[in-house]
Coordinates of C-alpha atoms (C1' of nucleotides) in Angstrom, one line a residue:
Chain A
V899 CA 0.0 0.0 0.0
S900 CA 1.2 3.5 -0.8
I901 CA 2.3 6.1 1.6
G902 CA 2.2 9.8 1.2
R903 CA -0.7 9.8 -1.2
D904 CA -2.8 11.3 1.5
P905 CA -2.5 15.1 1.7
I906 CA -3.2 15.0 5.5
E907 CA -0.4 12.5 6.1
A908 CA 1.9 14.6 4.0
A909 CA 1.0 17.6 6.2
V910 CA 1.8 15.6 9.4
E911 CA 5.2 14.8 7.9
N912 CA 5.8 18.5 7.2
W913 CA 4.7 19.4 10.8
R914 CA 7.2 16.9 12.2
R915 CA 10.0 18.1 10.0
A916 CA 9.2 21.6 11.2
G917 CA 9.6 20.5 14.8
W918 CA 6.0 20.7 15.6
S919 CA 5.5 17.1 16.6
E920 CA 3.5 18.1 19.7
A921 CA 0.8 19.7 17.5
S922 CA 0.8 17.3 14.6
R923 CA -1.8 15.0 16.1
G924 CA -4.2 17.9 16.7
M925 CA -3.5 19.3 13.2
A926 CA -4.2 15.9 11.7
A927 CA -7.5 15.6 13.6
V928 CA -8.7 19.1 12.8
T929 CA -7.7 18.8 9.1
S930 CA -9.4 15.4 8.9
V931 CA -12.6 16.8 10.3
M932 CA -12.6 19.7 7.9
R933 CA -12.2 17.3 4.9
A934 CA -14.7 14.8 6.1
Q935 CA -17.2 17.6 6.6
Q936 CA -16.6 18.8 3.1
L937 CA -17.2 15.3 1.7
M938 CA -20.2 14.6 3.8
L939 CA -21.8 17.9 2.9
Q940 CA -21.3 17.3 -0.8
R941 CA -23.0 13.9 -0.6
V942 CA -25.9 15.1 1.4
D943 CA -26.5 18.2 -0.7
E944 CA -26.3 16.2 -3.9
V945 CA -29.0 13.8 -2.6
L946 CA -31.1 16.6 -1.4
K947 CA -30.9 18.6 -4.6
P948 CA -33.9 16.9 -6.4
F949 CA -36.0 18.0 -3.4
K950 CA -34.9 21.6 -3.7
L951 CA -33.3 21.4 -0.3
T952 CA -29.8 21.9 1.1
F953 CA -28.6 20.3 4.3
A954 CA -29.1 23.6 6.1
R955 CA -32.7 23.8 5.1
Y956 CA -33.2 20.1 5.6
E957 CA -32.2 20.5 9.2
V958 CA -34.6 23.3 9.8
L959 CA -37.4 21.3 8.2
M960 CA -36.7 18.2 10.3
L961 CA -36.5 20.3 13.5
L962 CA -40.0 21.6 12.8
R963 CA -41.3 18.2 11.7
F964 CA -40.2 16.7 15.1
S965 CA -41.5 19.5 17.2
R966 CA -44.8 19.0 19.1
T967 CA -46.9 21.5 17.2
G968 CA -45.0 21.7 13.9
A969 CA -44.0 25.3 14.7
L970 CA -41.1 26.9 16.5
P971 CA -40.0 30.5 17.1
A972 CA -37.2 31.5 14.7
G973 CA -34.9 32.1 17.6
K974 CA -35.5 28.6 19.0
V975 CA -34.5 27.2 15.6
G976 CA -31.2 29.0 15.6
E977 CA -30.6 27.9 19.2
R978 CA -31.2 24.2 18.5
L979 CA -29.3 24.2 15.3
Q980 CA -26.6 26.4 16.8
V981 CA -26.6 28.8 14.0
H982 CA -26.8 32.6 13.7
P983 CA -30.2 34.2 13.6
A984 CA -29.4 35.6 10.2
S985 CA -28.9 32.1 8.9
V986 CA -32.3 31.1 10.1
T987 CA -33.9 34.1 8.4
N988 CA -32.2 33.1 5.2
A989 CA -33.3 29.4 5.4
L990 CA -36.8 30.4 6.3
N991 CA -37.0 32.7 3.3
R992 CA -36.1 29.9 0.9
L993 CA -38.2 27.3 2.6
E994 CA -41.1 29.7 2.5
D995 CA -40.6 30.4 -1.2
D996 CA -40.9 26.7 -1.9
G997 CA -44.0 26.4 0.3
F998 CA -42.4 24.1 2.9
V999 CA -42.7 26.5 5.8
A1000 CA -45.0 29.4 6.6
R1001 CA -44.2 32.3 8.9
V1002 CA -46.9 32.8 11.5
A1003 CA -47.2 35.6 14.0
N1004 CA -46.5 34.5 17.5
P1005 CA -49.7 35.2 19.6
R1006 CA -47.6 35.4 22.8
D1007 CA -45.0 37.8 21.6
G1008 CA -45.3 40.4 18.8
R1009 CA -41.6 40.4 18.3
S1010 CA -41.3 36.7 17.6
V1011 CA -42.0 34.9 14.4
L1012 CA -43.2 31.3 14.3
A1013 CA -41.9 29.0 11.6
E1014 CA -44.5 26.4 10.9
I1015 CA -44.0 23.4 8.6
T1016 CA -46.7 23.0 5.9
P1017 CA -48.2 19.8 4.6
A1018 CA -46.0 20.1 1.6
G1019 CA -43.1 20.6 4.0
R1020 CA -44.0 17.4 5.8
Q1021 CA -44.2 15.5 2.6
V1022 CA -40.9 16.6 1.3
A1023 CA -39.3 16.0 4.7
A1024 CA -40.5 12.4 4.6
D1025 CA -39.4 11.9 1.0
A1026 CA -36.1 13.5 1.4
S1027 CA -35.4 11.6 4.7
A1028 CA -36.0 8.3 3.0
V1029 CA -33.4 9.1 0.4
V1030 CA -30.8 10.7 2.7
N1031 CA -31.1 7.8 5.1
A1032 CA -30.8 5.2 2.4
K1033 CA -28.2 6.9 0.2
V1034 CA -26.0 8.6 2.8
F1035 CA -26.5 7.7 6.5
E1036 CA -26.8 4.0 5.9
Q1037 CA -24.0 4.0 3.3
L1038 CA -21.1 5.5 5.2
P1039 CA -18.1 3.3 4.6
L1040 CA -17.6 2.6 8.3
G1041 CA -18.6 -0.1 10.7
D1042 CA -21.1 0.4 13.5
D1043 CA -18.3 0.4 16.0
E1044 CA -16.4 3.1 14.0
L1045 CA -19.5 5.2 13.7
D1046 CA -20.0 5.0 17.5
A1047 CA -16.4 5.7 18.2
L1048 CA -16.6 8.8 15.9
F1049 CA -19.7 10.0 17.7
D1050 CA -18.2 9.4 21.1
V1051 CA -14.9 11.2 20.4
L1052 CA -16.7 14.2 18.8
R1053 CA -19.1 14.3 21.7
N1054 CA -16.1 14.5 24.1
L1055 CA -14.7 17.3 21.9
R1056 CA -18.0 19.2 22.0
A1057 CA -18.3 18.7 25.7
G1058 CA -14.7 19.8 26.3
W1059 CA -15.5 23.0 24.5
G1060 CA -18.7 23.6 26.5
D1061 CA -20.9 23.0 23.5
I1062 CA -23.1 20.6 25.3
G1063 CA -25.3 22.1 28.0
D1064 CA -25.2 20.3 31.3
G1065 CA -28.9 20.6 31.8
L1066 CA -28.4 22.6 34.9
P1067 CA -30.1 26.0 34.6
Chain B
V1014 CA -25.5 13.5 34.4
S1015 CA -28.2 15.0 32.1
I1016 CA -29.7 13.4 29.1
G1017 CA -31.2 15.1 26.2
R1018 CA -29.3 18.3 26.5
D1019 CA -27.3 17.4 23.4
P1020 CA -29.1 18.4 20.2
I1021 CA -27.5 15.5 18.4
E1022 CA -28.6 13.0 21.0
A1023 CA -32.1 14.5 20.7
A1024 CA -32.0 14.0 16.9
V1025 CA -31.0 10.3 17.4
E1026 CA -34.0 9.9 19.7
N1027 CA -36.2 11.4 17.0
W1028 CA -34.8 9.2 14.3
R1029 CA -35.5 6.1 16.4
R1030 CA -39.0 7.2 17.1
A1031 CA -39.5 7.7 13.4
G1032 CA -38.4 4.1 12.8
W1033 CA -35.1 5.0 11.2
S1034 CA -32.9 3.2 13.7
E1035 CA -30.8 1.8 10.9
A1036 CA -29.8 5.3 9.8
S1037 CA -29.5 6.9 13.3
R1038 CA -25.8 5.9 13.7
G1039 CA -24.9 7.4 10.4
M1040 CA -27.0 10.5 11.0
A1041 CA -25.3 11.0 14.4
A1042 CA -21.9 10.6 12.9
V1043 CA -22.5 13.0 10.0
T1044 CA -24.2 15.6 12.3
S1045 CA -21.3 15.4 14.8
V1046 CA -18.7 16.0 12.1
M1047 CA -20.7 19.0 10.8
R1048 CA -20.8 20.5 14.3
A1049 CA -17.2 19.7 15.1
Q1050 CA -16.1 21.3 11.9
Q1051 CA -18.0 24.5 12.8
L1052 CA -16.5 24.7 16.2
M1053 CA -13.0 24.0 15.0
L1054 CA -13.2 26.5 12.2
Q1055 CA -14.4 29.1 14.6
R1056 CA -11.5 28.6 16.9
V1057 CA -8.9 28.5 14.2
D1058 CA -10.2 31.5 12.4
E1059 CA -10.4 33.5 15.6
V1060 CA -6.8 32.7 16.4
L1061 CA -5.8 33.6 12.8
K1062 CA -7.6 36.9 12.7
P1063 CA -4.8 39.0 14.2
F1064 CA -2.6 37.8 11.3
K1065 CA -5.2 38.8 8.7
L1066 CA -5.6 35.2 7.8
T1067 CA -8.4 32.7 7.6
F1068 CA -8.0 28.9 7.7
A1069 CA -8.5 28.7 3.9
R1070 CA -5.7 31.2 3.3
Y1071 CA -3.5 29.7 6.0
E1072 CA -3.7 26.3 4.3
V1073 CA -2.6 27.9 1.0
L1074 CA 0.3 29.7 2.7
M1075 CA 1.5 26.6 4.5
L1076 CA 1.3 24.5 1.4
L1077 CA 3.6 27.0 -0.4
R1078 CA 5.9 27.3 2.7
F1079 CA 6.5 23.6 2.7
S1080 CA 7.0 23.3 -1.1
R1081 CA 10.5 22.9 -2.4
T1082 CA 10.8 26.2 -4.2
G1083 CA 8.2 28.2 -2.3
A1084 CA 6.1 28.4 -5.4
L1085 CA 3.4 26.2 -6.9
P1086 CA 1.0 26.4 -9.9
A1087 CA -2.4 27.6 -8.8
G1088 CA -3.9 24.4 -10.2
K1089 CA -1.6 22.3 -7.9
V1090 CA -2.7 24.2 -4.9
G1091 CA -6.4 23.4 -5.6
E1092 CA -5.5 19.8 -6.2
R1093 CA -3.6 19.4 -2.9
L1094 CA -6.1 21.3 -0.9
Q1095 CA -9.0 19.6 -2.7
V1096 CA -10.7 22.8 -3.4
H1097 CA -12.2 24.4 -6.5
P1098 CA -10.0 26.5 -8.8
A1099 CA -12.2 29.5 -8.2
S1100 CA -11.5 29.2 -4.4
V1101 CA -7.8 29.2 -5.1
T1102 CA -8.1 32.4 -7.2
N1103 CA -10.0 34.0 -4.4
A1104 CA -7.5 33.0 -1.7
L1105 CA -4.5 34.1 -3.9
N1106 CA -6.2 37.5 -4.5
R1107 CA -6.4 38.2 -0.8
L1108 CA -3.0 36.7 0.1
E1109 CA -1.5 38.9 -2.7
D1110 CA -3.3 42.0 -1.4
D1111 CA -1.6 41.5 2.0
G1112 CA 1.7 40.8 0.4
F1113 CA 2.0 37.2 1.6
V1114 CA 2.0 35.7 -1.9
A1115 CA 3.0 36.9 -5.4
R1116 CA 1.7 35.7 -8.7
V1117 CA 4.5 34.8 -11.0
A1118 CA 4.3 33.8 -14.7
N1119 CA 5.1 30.1 -15.2
P1120 CA 8.1 30.0 -17.5
R1121 CA 7.1 26.5 -18.7
D1122 CA 3.5 27.2 -19.5
G1123 CA 2.0 30.5 -20.4
R1124 CA -1.5 29.4 -19.2
S1125 CA -0.3 28.6 -15.7
V1126 CA 0.2 31.0 -12.8
L1127 CA 2.7 30.3 -10.1
A1128 CA 1.8 31.3 -6.5
E1129 CA 5.0 32.2 -4.7
I1130 CA 5.3 32.8 -1.0
T1131 CA 7.0 36.1 -0.1
P1132 CA 9.3 36.8 2.8
A1133 CA 6.4 38.5 4.6
G1134 CA 4.4 35.4 3.8
R1135 CA 7.0 33.2 5.4
Q1136 CA 7.1 35.4 8.4
V1137 CA 3.4 35.4 9.0
A1138 CA 3.2 31.7 8.3
A1139 CA 5.7 31.1 11.1
D1140 CA 4.1 33.5 13.5
A1141 CA 0.6 32.2 12.8
S1142 CA 1.7 28.6 13.1
A1143 CA 3.2 29.1 16.5
V1144 CA -0.1 30.5 17.8
V1145 CA -2.4 28.0 16.0
N1146 CA -0.3 25.1 17.3
A1147 CA -0.2 26.4 20.8
K1148 CA -3.8 27.7 21.1
V1149 CA -5.7 25.1 19.0
F1150 CA -3.9 22.0 17.8
E1151 CA -2.3 21.4 21.2
Q1152 CA -5.3 22.4 23.2
L1153 CA -8.0 20.1 21.8
P1154 CA -9.9 18.6 24.8
L1155 CA -9.0 15.0 23.7
G1156 CA -6.3 12.5 24.6
D1157 CA -3.7 11.4 22.2
D1158 CA -5.5 8.1 21.8
E1159 CA -8.7 9.9 20.9
L1160 CA -7.0 12.1 18.4
D1161 CA -5.4 9.1 16.8
A1162 CA -8.8 7.3 16.8
L1163 CA -10.5 10.3 15.2
F1164 CA -7.8 10.5 12.5
D1165 CA -8.0 6.8 11.8
V1166 CA -11.8 6.6 11.5
L1167 CA -11.9 9.6 9.2
R1168 CA -9.1 8.2 7.1
N1169 CA -11.1 5.1 6.6
L1170 CA -14.1 7.2 5.7
R1171 CA -12.1 9.2 3.2
A1172 CA -10.5 6.0 1.8
G1173 CA -13.9 4.4 1.5
W1174 CA -15.1 7.3 -0.6
G1175 CA -12.1 7.2 -2.8
D1176 CA -10.8 10.5 -1.5
I1177 CA -7.3 9.1 -0.9
G1178 CA -5.3 8.3 -4.0
D1179 CA -3.8 4.8 -4.0
G1180 CA -0.6 6.1 -5.5
L1181 CA -1.1 3.9 -8.6
P1182 CA -1.1 6.1 -11.7
Chain C
dA1304 C1' -33.0 49.5 27.8
dA1305 C1' -33.5 44.7 26.0
dA1306 C1' -35.0 41.0 23.1
dG1307 C1' -36.4 39.0 18.4
dA1308 C1' -35.9 39.3 13.7
dT1309 C1' -34.3 41.3 9.4
dT1310 C1' -31.1 43.7 6.4
dG1311 C1' -26.6 44.6 4.3
dA1312 C1' -21.8 43.6 4.1
dA1313 C1' -18.1 40.4 3.6
dG1314 C1' -15.8 35.7 3.5
dC1315 C1' -15.7 31.0 1.7
dC1316 C1' -17.4 27.4 -1.5
dT1317 C1' -19.3 25.6 -5.9
dC1318 C1' -20.8 25.8 -10.8
dA1319 C1' -21.1 27.6 -15.5
dA1320 C1' -19.2 30.5 -18.8
dT1321 C1' -15.2 32.9 -20.7
dC1322 C1' -10.5 34.1 -22.1
dT1323 C1' -5.8 32.9 -23.0
dT1324 C1' -2.4 29.7 -24.2
dC1325 C1' -0.9 25.1 -25.5
Chain D
dG525 C1' -10.1 21.2 -29.2
dA526 C1' -8.2 21.0 -24.4
dA527 C1' -6.1 22.8 -20.3
dG528 C1' -5.3 26.7 -16.8
dA529 C1' -7.1 30.5 -14.6
dT530 C1' -10.5 34.1 -13.9
dT531 C1' -15.1 36.1 -13.6
dG532 C1' -20.0 36.2 -12.3
dA533 C1' -23.8 34.1 -10.0
dG534 C1' -25.8 31.8 -6.2
dG535 C1' -25.8 29.5 -1.6
dC536 C1' -24.2 29.3 3.4
dT537 C1' -22.2 31.7 7.5
dT538 C1' -21.1 35.4 10.5
dC539 C1' -21.1 40.3 12.1
dA540 C1' -22.9 44.9 12.7
dA541 C1' -26.6 47.9 12.3
dT542 C1' -31.6 48.6 12.3
dC543 C1' -36.5 48.2 13.4
dT544 C1' -40.3 46.6 16.1
dT545 C1' -42.2 45.1 20.3
dT546 C1' -41.6 44.2 25.4

DNA sequence: AAAGATTGAAGCCTCAATCTTC
DNA sequence: GAAGATTGAGGCTTCAATCTTT
């Protein structure tokens, strides 16, 4: 088997030669995650394209689909998805244009806007999920143990960076 | 310890309730990578900001800094970094504006443009690397074994998707 | 004043089209 | 005609500023 064909392994070599051995593990981990994200996003977006969805919009749609009432304040959406309010506005605009979501006034707070999934939204959410599950999530070239290990390590990373709330108000 | 405070674990719960248990592992893995990438990029970009660099530009700069002659055809840069030619053009424009890189005509091929790192570029590459290594790569809240496991799993993923050349022309 | 959402600006990425050179 | 690079368009993200409602 060949060595040095992997750009990331090549980078590790460079780091070591530069005397940065201490940081090479972290560099490799970070670079690997960056590249894996790029590949995963490409695959998901490609599969979602026929549905006029992107991963960003798909996530919003699924969040609403799994909510109790099918509607959530825009702010809540950004909070759950850990994304900037401006990104939510953008996603809702496009989802609304395609009739997958409707903006509804929040009866409890005039400042707030509720994003409500429409019947068409529920339909596309179901159809898109079937394909994403079958073509991407169930087709990752990794074993169950590897998938679990990946999740566990990244959960530790997120926890270590305070990204996971401890549930204590 | 609390349960359900992690948005990704909540998503896994939803997936199971929807009858998509088969895909829940993959969904969790993909979502975890997406989120980890977001967090890592934020940290790296924040540390790089004082140097007027982004991770994208930093990668270009380091690639040139580790090249034999300090110069590479723009196409090669995109190839190594696995990024679109248009992204390379964009990065080179900004790096050139800051005097970190200079575009040089390729004596061997009039169509090609060589990106050459300048002395200022080498300086900022060294300074920025010291900080990125110390503040990010060496500060990941993971053990060496976890970092290695993360790299290994993601290498398998990349290999499984044909992202790693086998070295056989 | 403070919170919720939107707008405009700027950065990165990709794709399609274009221009130059081989 | 094909390859290398650039341009323009469109999508996503964040930040800062703004506007409305509490």
